[in-house]
N, CA and C of each residue as an Amber inpcrd file, in Angstrom:
protein
   441
   0.8060000  -1.1670000   0.0000000   0.0000000   0.0000000   0.0000000
   0.8560000   1.2380000   0.0000000   0.4790000   2.1260000  -0.7710000
   1.2610000   3.3420000  -0.8610000   0.5200000   4.4470000  -0.1260000
   1.2880000   5.2330000   0.6430000   0.7080000   6.3290000   1.4240000
   0.3930000   7.4990000   0.5120000  -0.6870000   8.2570000   0.8290000
  -1.0090000   9.4160000  -0.0030000   0.1160000  10.4450000   0.1010000
   0.4270000  11.0450000  -0.9750000   1.5180000  12.0240000  -0.9740000
   0.9750000  13.4140000  -0.6350000   1.4810000  13.9720000   0.4220000
   1.1450000  15.3420000   0.8520000   2.4340000  16.1320000   0.9240000
   2.3570000  17.3350000   0.5020000   3.5160000  18.2140000   0.6680000
   3.5160000  18.7070000   2.1030000   4.6160000  18.5620000   2.7680000
   4.6990000  18.9340000   4.1630000   5.1430000  20.3790000   4.3400000
   5.3980000  21.1150000   3.3040000   5.8880000  22.4930000   3.3910000
   4.7530000  23.4990000   3.4180000   5.1370000  24.8050000   3.4110000
   4.1700000  25.9050000   3.3900000   3.9030000  26.3080000   1.9550000
   2.7020000  26.7600000   1.7250000   2.3950000  27.2630000   0.3990000
   2.8940000  28.7060000   0.2820000   2.9670000  29.2100000  -0.9080000
   3.4300000  30.5720000  -1.1580000   2.5120000  31.5880000  -0.4780000
   1.2220000  31.3420000  -0.4610000   0.2730000  32.2600000   0.1650000
   0.5000000  32.3150000   1.6640000   0.7480000  31.1710000   2.2940000
   0.9950000  31.1510000   3.7320000   2.2650000  31.9320000   4.0920000
   3.2970000  31.7980000   3.2940000   4.5490000  32.5230000   3.5330000
   4.3300000  34.0240000   3.3620000   3.5870000  34.4180000   2.3320000
   3.3390000  35.8420000   2.1020000   2.4960000  36.4500000   3.2260000
   1.5200000  35.7370000   3.7510000   0.7010000  36.2250000   4.8610000
   1.5680000  36.3760000   6.1170000   2.4440000  35.4200000   6.3580000
   3.3320000  35.4970000   7.5230000   4.2700000  36.7000000   7.4060000
   4.7990000  36.9580000   6.2150000   5.6770000  38.1170000   5.9970000
   4.8990000  39.4140000   6.1710000   3.6610000  39.4630000   5.6900000
   2.8280000  40.6520000   5.8550000   2.5720000  40.9380000   7.3330000
   2.2310000  39.9100000   8.0960000   1.9870000  40.0920000   9.5340000
   3.2610000  40.5520000  10.2370000   4.3750000  39.9630000   9.8920000
   5.6570000  40.3600000  10.4760000   6.0070000  41.8070000  10.1150000
   5.7440000  42.2080000   8.8710000   6.0080000  43.5840000   8.4290000
   5.1670000  44.5990000   9.1890000   3.8950000  44.3040000   9.3930000
   3.0060000  45.1910000  10.1400000   3.4770000  45.2960000  11.5900000
   3.8680000  44.1860000  12.1860000   4.3500000  44.2010000  13.5730000
   5.6340000  45.0230000  13.6880000   6.5480000  44.8880000  12.7480000
   7.7930000  45.6570000  12.7840000   7.5430000  47.1480000  12.5800000
   6.6060000  47.4820000  11.6890000   6.2760000  48.9000000  11.4830000
   5.6890000  49.5090000  12.7580000   4.8070000  48.7840000  13.4250000
   4.2340000  49.2640000  14.6850000   5.2920000  49.4040000  15.7730000
   6.2020000  48.4420000  15.8430000   7.2750000  48.4940000  16.8260000
   8.2000000  49.6850000  16.5650000   8.5230000  49.9160000  15.3000000
   9.3730000  51.0480000  14.9440000   8.7090000  52.3740000  15.3140000
   7.4390000  52.4790000  15.0280000   6.7150000  53.7030000  15.3760000
   6.6600000  53.8980000  16.8880000   6.4430000  52.8350000  17.6220000
   6.4050000  52.9140000  19.0810000   7.7410000  53.3620000  19.6600000
   8.8280000  52.8410000  19.1220000  10.1590000  53.2310000  19.5970000
  10.4260000  54.6940000  19.2710000  10.0520000  55.1320000  18.0750000
  10.2390000  56.5310000  17.6800000   9.4550000  57.4670000  18.6040000
   8.2230000  57.1070000  18.9140000   7.4010000  57.9100000  19.8200000
   8.0110000  57.9530000  21.2220000   8.4980000  56.8150000  21.6860000
   9.1130000  56.7640000  23.0180000  10.3660000  57.6330000  23.0750000
  11.1820000  57.6080000  22.0350000  12.3880000  58.4360000  22.0070000
  12.0380000  59.9200000  21.9750000  11.0160000  60.2860000  21.2020000
  10.5690000  61.6840000  21.1570000  10.0450000  62.1480000  22.5080000
   9.2810000  61.3040000  23.1770000   8.7610000  61.6460000  24.5070000
   9.8950000  61.7790000  25.5090000  10.8860000  60.9230000  25.3870000
  12.0380000  60.9820000  26.2830000  12.7950000  62.2920000  26.0860000
  12.9660000  62.7270000  24.8460000  13.6630000  63.9810000  24.5590000
  12.8670000  65.1680000  25.1020000  11.5470000  65.1510000  24.9300000
  10.6930000  66.2240000  25.4450000  10.7730000  66.2800000  26.9720000
  10.7970000  65.1150000  27.5940000  10.9280000  65.0540000  29.0480000
  12.2680000  65.6240000  29.4990000  13.3190000  65.3470000  28.7560000
  14.6400000  65.8990000  29.0810000  14.6370000  67.4250000  28.9780000
  14.0030000  67.9630000  27.9250000  13.8970000  69.4130000  27.7640000
  13.1410000  70.0390000  28.9310000  12.0190000  69.4280000  29.3060000
  11.2020000  69.9440000  30.4070000  11.9690000  69.9140000  31.7360000
  12.6590000  68.8210000  31.9880000  13.3970000  68.6900000  33.2420000
  14.5260000  69.7050000  33.3280000  15.2780000  69.8630000  32.2550000
  16.3790000  70.8290000  32.2420000  15.8540000  72.2430000  32.4500000
  14.7690000  72.5840000  31.7590000  14.1840000  73.9160000  31.8960000
  13.6650000  74.1450000  33.3170000  13.0440000  73.1310000  33.9090000
  12.5240000  73.2680000  35.2770000  13.6600000  73.4770000  36.2740000
  14.7260000  72.7210000  36.1270000  15.8670000  72.8740000  37.0300000
  16.5130000  74.2460000  36.8780000  16.6070000  74.7400000  35.6530000
  17.1980000  76.0600000  35.4360000  16.3320000  77.1460000  36.0700000
  15.0010000  77.0600000  35.8740000  14.0860000  78.0490000  36.4560000
  14.1640000  78.0290000  37.9810000  14.2120000  76.8350000  38.5730000
  14.3440000  76.7430000  40.0200000  15.6590000  77.3540000  40.4870000
  16.7200000  77.1410000  39.7250000  18.0170000  77.7150000  40.0680000
  17.9950000  79.2310000  40.0590000  17.3150000  79.8280000  39.0790000
  17.2110000  81.2910000  39.0190000  16.4870000  81.8270000  40.2540000
  15.4090000  81.1940000  40.6500000  14.6560000  81.6500000  41.8150000
  15.4620000  81.4470000  43.0930000  16.1580000  80.3300000  43.1970000
  16.9850000  80.0960000  44.3860000  18.1440000  81.0900000  44.4600000
  18.6740000  81.4870000  43.3130000  19.7260000  82.5130000  43.3020000
  19.1920000  83.8350000  43.8250000  17.9940000  84.2010000  43.4000000
  17.3660000  85.4340000  43.9050000  17.1900000  85.3660000  45.4140000
  16.7030000  84.2310000  45.8780000  16.4560000  84.0520000  47.3050000
  17.7640000  84.1370000  48.1010000  18.8190000  83.5280000  47.5760000
  20.0950000  83.4840000  48.2980000  20.8250000  84.8260000  48.2710000
  20.7920000  85.5060000  47.1310000  21.5400000  86.7520000  46.9810000
  20.8410000  87.9400000  47.6130000  19.5230000  87.9240000  47.6230000
  18.7750000  89.0640000  48.1500000  18.8500000  90.2350000  47.1820000
  18.4450000  91.3990000  47.6440000  18.4670000  92.5890000  46.7940000
  17.5140000  92.4750000  45.6190000  16.3170000  91.9870000  45.8750000
  15.3390000  91.7830000  44.8110000  14.8620000  93.1310000  44.2950000
  14.9920000  93.3430000  43.0030000  14.5500000  94.5800000  42.3620000
  13.4910000  94.2610000  41.3250000  12.4200000  95.0560000  41.3300000
  11.3520000  94.8580000  40.3570000  11.8530000  95.1650000  38.9560000
  11.3420000  94.4190000  37.9900000  11.7120000  94.6460000  36.6000000
  11.7580000  93.3430000  35.8290000  12.2170000  93.4410000  34.6010000
  12.2940000  92.2760000  33.7290000  13.7170000  92.1230000  33.2230000
  14.2360000  90.9040000  33.2950000  15.5630000  90.5960000  32.7690000
  15.4700000  89.3360000  31.9330000  16.4430000  89.1580000  31.0640000
  16.4810000  87.9650000  30.2200000  17.9100000  87.6600000  29.8600000
  18.1340000  86.4510000  29.3800000  19.4830000  86.0840000  28.9830000
  19.5670000  84.6650000  28.4810000  20.7820000  84.2780000  28.1040000
  21.0580000  82.9180000  27.6630000  21.3200000  82.0510000  28.8870000
  21.1560000  80.7660000  28.7350000  21.3390000  79.8630000  29.8650000
  22.7850000  79.4030000  30.0230000  23.6610000  79.7180000  29.0950000
  25.0720000  79.4120000  29.2820000  25.5730000  78.2560000  28.4360000
  26.8200000  77.9040000  28.6790000  27.4940000  76.8560000  27.9170000
  26.8210000  75.5090000  28.1830000  26.5700000  74.7850000  27.1220000
  25.9100000  73.4950000  27.2400000  24.3960000  73.5910000  27.2150000
  23.8770000  74.7820000  27.3830000  22.4210000  74.9910000  27.3810000
  22.0260000  76.0240000  26.3300000  22.7050000  75.9860000  25.2010000
  22.4590000  76.9720000  24.1450000  21.0400000  76.8850000  23.5920000
  20.3840000  75.7740000  23.8230000  19.0290000  75.5560000  23.3170000
  18.0000000  76.3930000  24.0840000  18.3950000  76.9270000  25.2460000
  17.4570000  77.6120000  26.1300000  17.7770000  79.1000000  26.2910000
  16.7320000  79.8960000  26.5260000  16.8240000  81.2950000  26.9430000
  15.8730000  81.4590000  28.1120000  16.1190000  82.4680000  28.9520000
  15.2440000  82.6960000  30.0950000  14.8020000  84.1440000  30.1470000
  13.6320000  84.3420000  30.7330000  13.0960000  85.6780000  31.0120000
  12.5920000  85.6590000  32.4480000  12.9420000  86.6930000  33.1760000
  12.5490000  86.7820000  34.5840000  11.8120000  88.0940000  34.8060000
  10.6530000  88.0080000  35.4050000   9.8610000  89.1900000  35.7080000
   9.6200000  89.2400000  37.2090000   9.9590000  90.3750000  37.8010000
   9.7390000  90.5790000  39.2350000   8.8370000  91.8020000  39.3840000
   7.7380000  91.6220000  40.1050000   6.7870000  92.7200000  40.3040000
   6.4130000  92.7980000  41.7780000   6.2320000  94.0140000  42.2570000
   5.8180000  94.2270000  43.6430000   4.3570000  93.8160000  43.8000000
   4.0090000  93.4040000  45.0010000   2.6190000  93.0820000  45.3130000
   2.0710000  94.1550000  46.2570000   0.8530000  93.9680000  46.7160000
   0.2370000  94.9240000  47.6290000   0.9000000  94.9180000  49.0080000
   1.5680000  93.8340000  49.3340000   2.2320000  93.7130000  50.6410000
   3.6650000  94.1940000  50.5000000   4.0710000  95.1160000  51.3570000
   5.4080000  95.6890000  51.2990000   6.4650000  94.6050000  51.5250000
   7.3780000  94.4560000  50.5920000   8.4540000  93.4700000  50.6980000
   8.1600000  92.1630000  49.9880000   6.9300000  91.9390000  49.5700000
   6.5580000  90.7110000  48.8790000   6.6030000  90.9420000  47.3700000
   7.2960000  90.0610000  46.6620000   7.4780000  90.2100000  45.2150000
   6.9480000  88.9830000  44.4920000   6.2810000  89.2330000  43.3820000
   5.8100000  88.1750000  42.4940000   6.9170000  87.9210000  41.4830000
   7.4600000  86.6990000  41.4700000   8.5780000  86.3620000  40.5960000
   8.1290000  85.3030000  39.6000000   8.4050000  85.5580000  38.3300000
   8.0780000  84.6060000  37.2700000   9.3130000  84.3880000  36.4150000
   9.6740000  83.1170000  36.2240000  10.7990000  82.7590000  35.3550000
  10.2480000  81.8720000  34.2460000  10.4940000  82.2830000  33.0030000
  10.0670000  81.5130000  31.8460000  11.3130000  81.0760000  31.0950000
  11.4270000  79.7730000  30.8650000  12.5180000  79.2290000  30.0670000
  11.9110000  78.8470000  28.7240000  12.5410000  79.3230000  27.6500000
  11.9890000  79.0840000  26.3180000  13.0510000  78.5320000  25.3770000
  12.5930000  77.9860000  24.2780000  13.4770000  77.4860000  23.2340000
  14.1160000  78.6840000  22.5430000  15.4360000  78.7170000  22.4690000
  16.1250000  79.8850000  21.9170000  15.9130000  80.0220000  20.4070000
  15.5840000  78.9310000  19.7280000  15.3940000  79.0020000  18.2780000
  13.9800000  79.4120000  17.9070000  12.9780000  78.8430000  18.5950000
  11.5900000  79.1120000  18.2280000  10.9330000  80.1710000  19.1080000
  11.4910000  80.4300000  20.2900000  10.8870000  81.3740000  21.2120000
   9.6980000  80.8040000  21.9560000   9.4330000  79.5170000  21.7820000
   8.3010000  78.8710000  22.4300000   8.6560000  78.5520000  23.8830000
   7.7420000  78.8740000  24.8000000   7.9700000  78.6210000  26.2220000
   8.0110000  77.1160000  26.4730000   9.0460000  76.6800000  27.1940000
   9.1810000  75.2720000  27.5530000   8.6820000  75.0590000  28.9750000
   9.0250000  75.9920000  29.8660000   8.6650000  75.8420000  31.2770000
   8.4790000  77.2190000  31.8950000   7.4970000  77.3370000  32.7640000
   7.2230000  78.5990000  33.4570000   7.0720000  78.3120000  34.9450000
   7.7890000  79.0780000  35.7490000   7.7300000  78.9070000  37.1990000
   7.4140000  80.2570000  37.8250000   6.3990000  80.2810000  38.6740000
   5.9790000  81.5220000  39.3120000   5.9010000  81.2900000  40.8150000
   6.4240000  82.2400000  41.5830000   6.4050000  82.1340000  43.0310000
   6.3980000  83.5230000  43.6480000   6.2370000  83.5670000  44.9480000
   6.3150000  84.8150000  45.7090000   7.5620000  84.7580000  46.5790000
   8.3270000  85.8300000  46.5930000   9.5000000  85.9320000  47.4540000
   9.3350000  87.1460000  48.3570000   9.6970000  86.9520000  49.6110000
   9.6010000  88.0510000  50.5690000  10.9970000  88.5010000  50.9450000
  11.1910000  89.7910000  50.8800000  12.4320000  90.3960000  51.3400000
  12.0300000  91.5890000  52.1820000  12.3950000  91.5650000  53.4560000
  11.9900000  92.6870000  54.3210000  12.4290000  94.0110000  53.7230000
  11.5480000  94.9990000  53.7140000  11.9180000  96.2990000  53.1500000
  13.0540000  96.9310000  53.9340000  13.9270000  97.6170000  53.2500000
  15.0620000  98.2940000  53.8760000  14.5570000  99.5970000  54.4680000
  14.3490000  99.5740000  55.7690000  13.8500000 100.7620000  56.4550000
  14.9540000 101.2590000  57.3830000  15.8560000 102.0340000  56.8500000
  17.0170000 102.4720000  57.6210000  16.7300000 103.7070000  58.4700000
  15.5300000 104.2590000  58.3750000  15.2540000 105.4850000  59.1300000
  14.5520000 105.2170000  60.4480000  13.8760000 104.0810000  60.6070000
  13.1880000 103.7960000  61.8660000  13.5270000 102.3850000  62.3170000
  13.5000000 102.1750000  63.6490000  13.7200000 100.8300000  64.1620000
  12.3830000 100.1700000  64.4370000  12.3970000  98.9880000  65.0840000
  11.1750000  98.2160000  65.2870000  10.1450000  98.9530000  66.1380000
  10.5780000  99.7890000  67.0590000   9.6250000 100.4860000  67.9240000
   9.1460000 101.8010000  67.3050000   9.6420000 102.1340000  66.1090000
   9.1910000 103.3370000  65.4320000  10.0710000 104.5340000  65.6840000
  11.1020000 104.3970000  66.5270000  12.0170000 105.5040000  66.8030000
  13.0700000 105.5910000  65.7110000  13.6300000 106.7870000  65.5540000
  14.6730000 106.9540000  64.5450000  15.9150000 106.1900000  64.9570000
  16.5260000 105.5180000  63.9900000  17.7510000 104.7820000  64.2420000
  18.9410000 105.7100000  64.1120000  19.9540000 105.4200000  64.8860000
  21.2360000 106.0960000  64.7320000  21.9740000 105.3510000  63.6270000
  22.4200000 106.0510000  62.6150000  23.0370000 105.4000000  61.4610000
  24.3270000 104.6860000  61.8250000  24.9210000 105.0000000  62.9800000
  26.1720000 104.3640000  63.3590000  25.9410000 103.0720000  64.1350000
  24.7850000 102.9230000  64.7790000  24.5480000 101.7210000  65.5850000
  23.8410000 100.6690000  64.7530000  24.3280000  99.4490000  64.8370000
  23.7180000  98.3300000  64.1270000  23.5220000  97.2040000  65.1130000
  22.4380000  96.4920000  64.9760000  22.1550000  95.3620000  65.8410000
  22.4670000  94.0880000  65.0860000  23.2290000  93.1890000  65.7230000
  23.5430000  91.9150000  65.0850000  22.7360000  90.8270000  65.7720000
  22.2740000  89.8840000  64.9970000  21.5240000  88.7470000  65.5290000
  22.2890000  87.4880000  65.1750000  22.2900000  86.5430000  66.0980000
  22.9360000  85.2650000  65.7850000  21.9380000  84.4030000  65.0180000
  22.4670000  83.3960000  64.3340000  21.6250000  82.5320000  63.5140000
  20.6690000  81.7070000  64.3580000  20.9870000  81.4670000  65.5910000
  20.1570000  80.6320000  66.4450000  18.8770000  81.3120000  66.9000000
  18.7530000  82.5960000  66.7440000  17.5620000  83.3100000  67.2210000
  16.4750000  83.3180000  66.2120000
């Protein structure tokens, strides 16, 4: 008795369908990787801009001498992609300042990150002391850090 002859291989149509499915899967995977890389780059831009804006505000806080007005500039070496603008405005409360730092793309001018906060700096009142009496310009009171 002779066994029926069957081809044990794949037909051309089956191979073409498998290649089509594989091609669609690879295209989707490639697109997913491209999207993930773009999101990662955007996240890096946002993080760098946020850290720079926080640094500008912390510098103001540490240095003191807050003056109302608007300043701008480049972010420095290694950060040529960014520019910053800082706006300081007085509020209704004496010594309280509204500070806004905007970090933007230096090529497009589009804002990447904006940070706004309030900073308090006691007003320089050199003519009166705490009790309302006139101060002697030669006498100064020193306070220790522990108080």
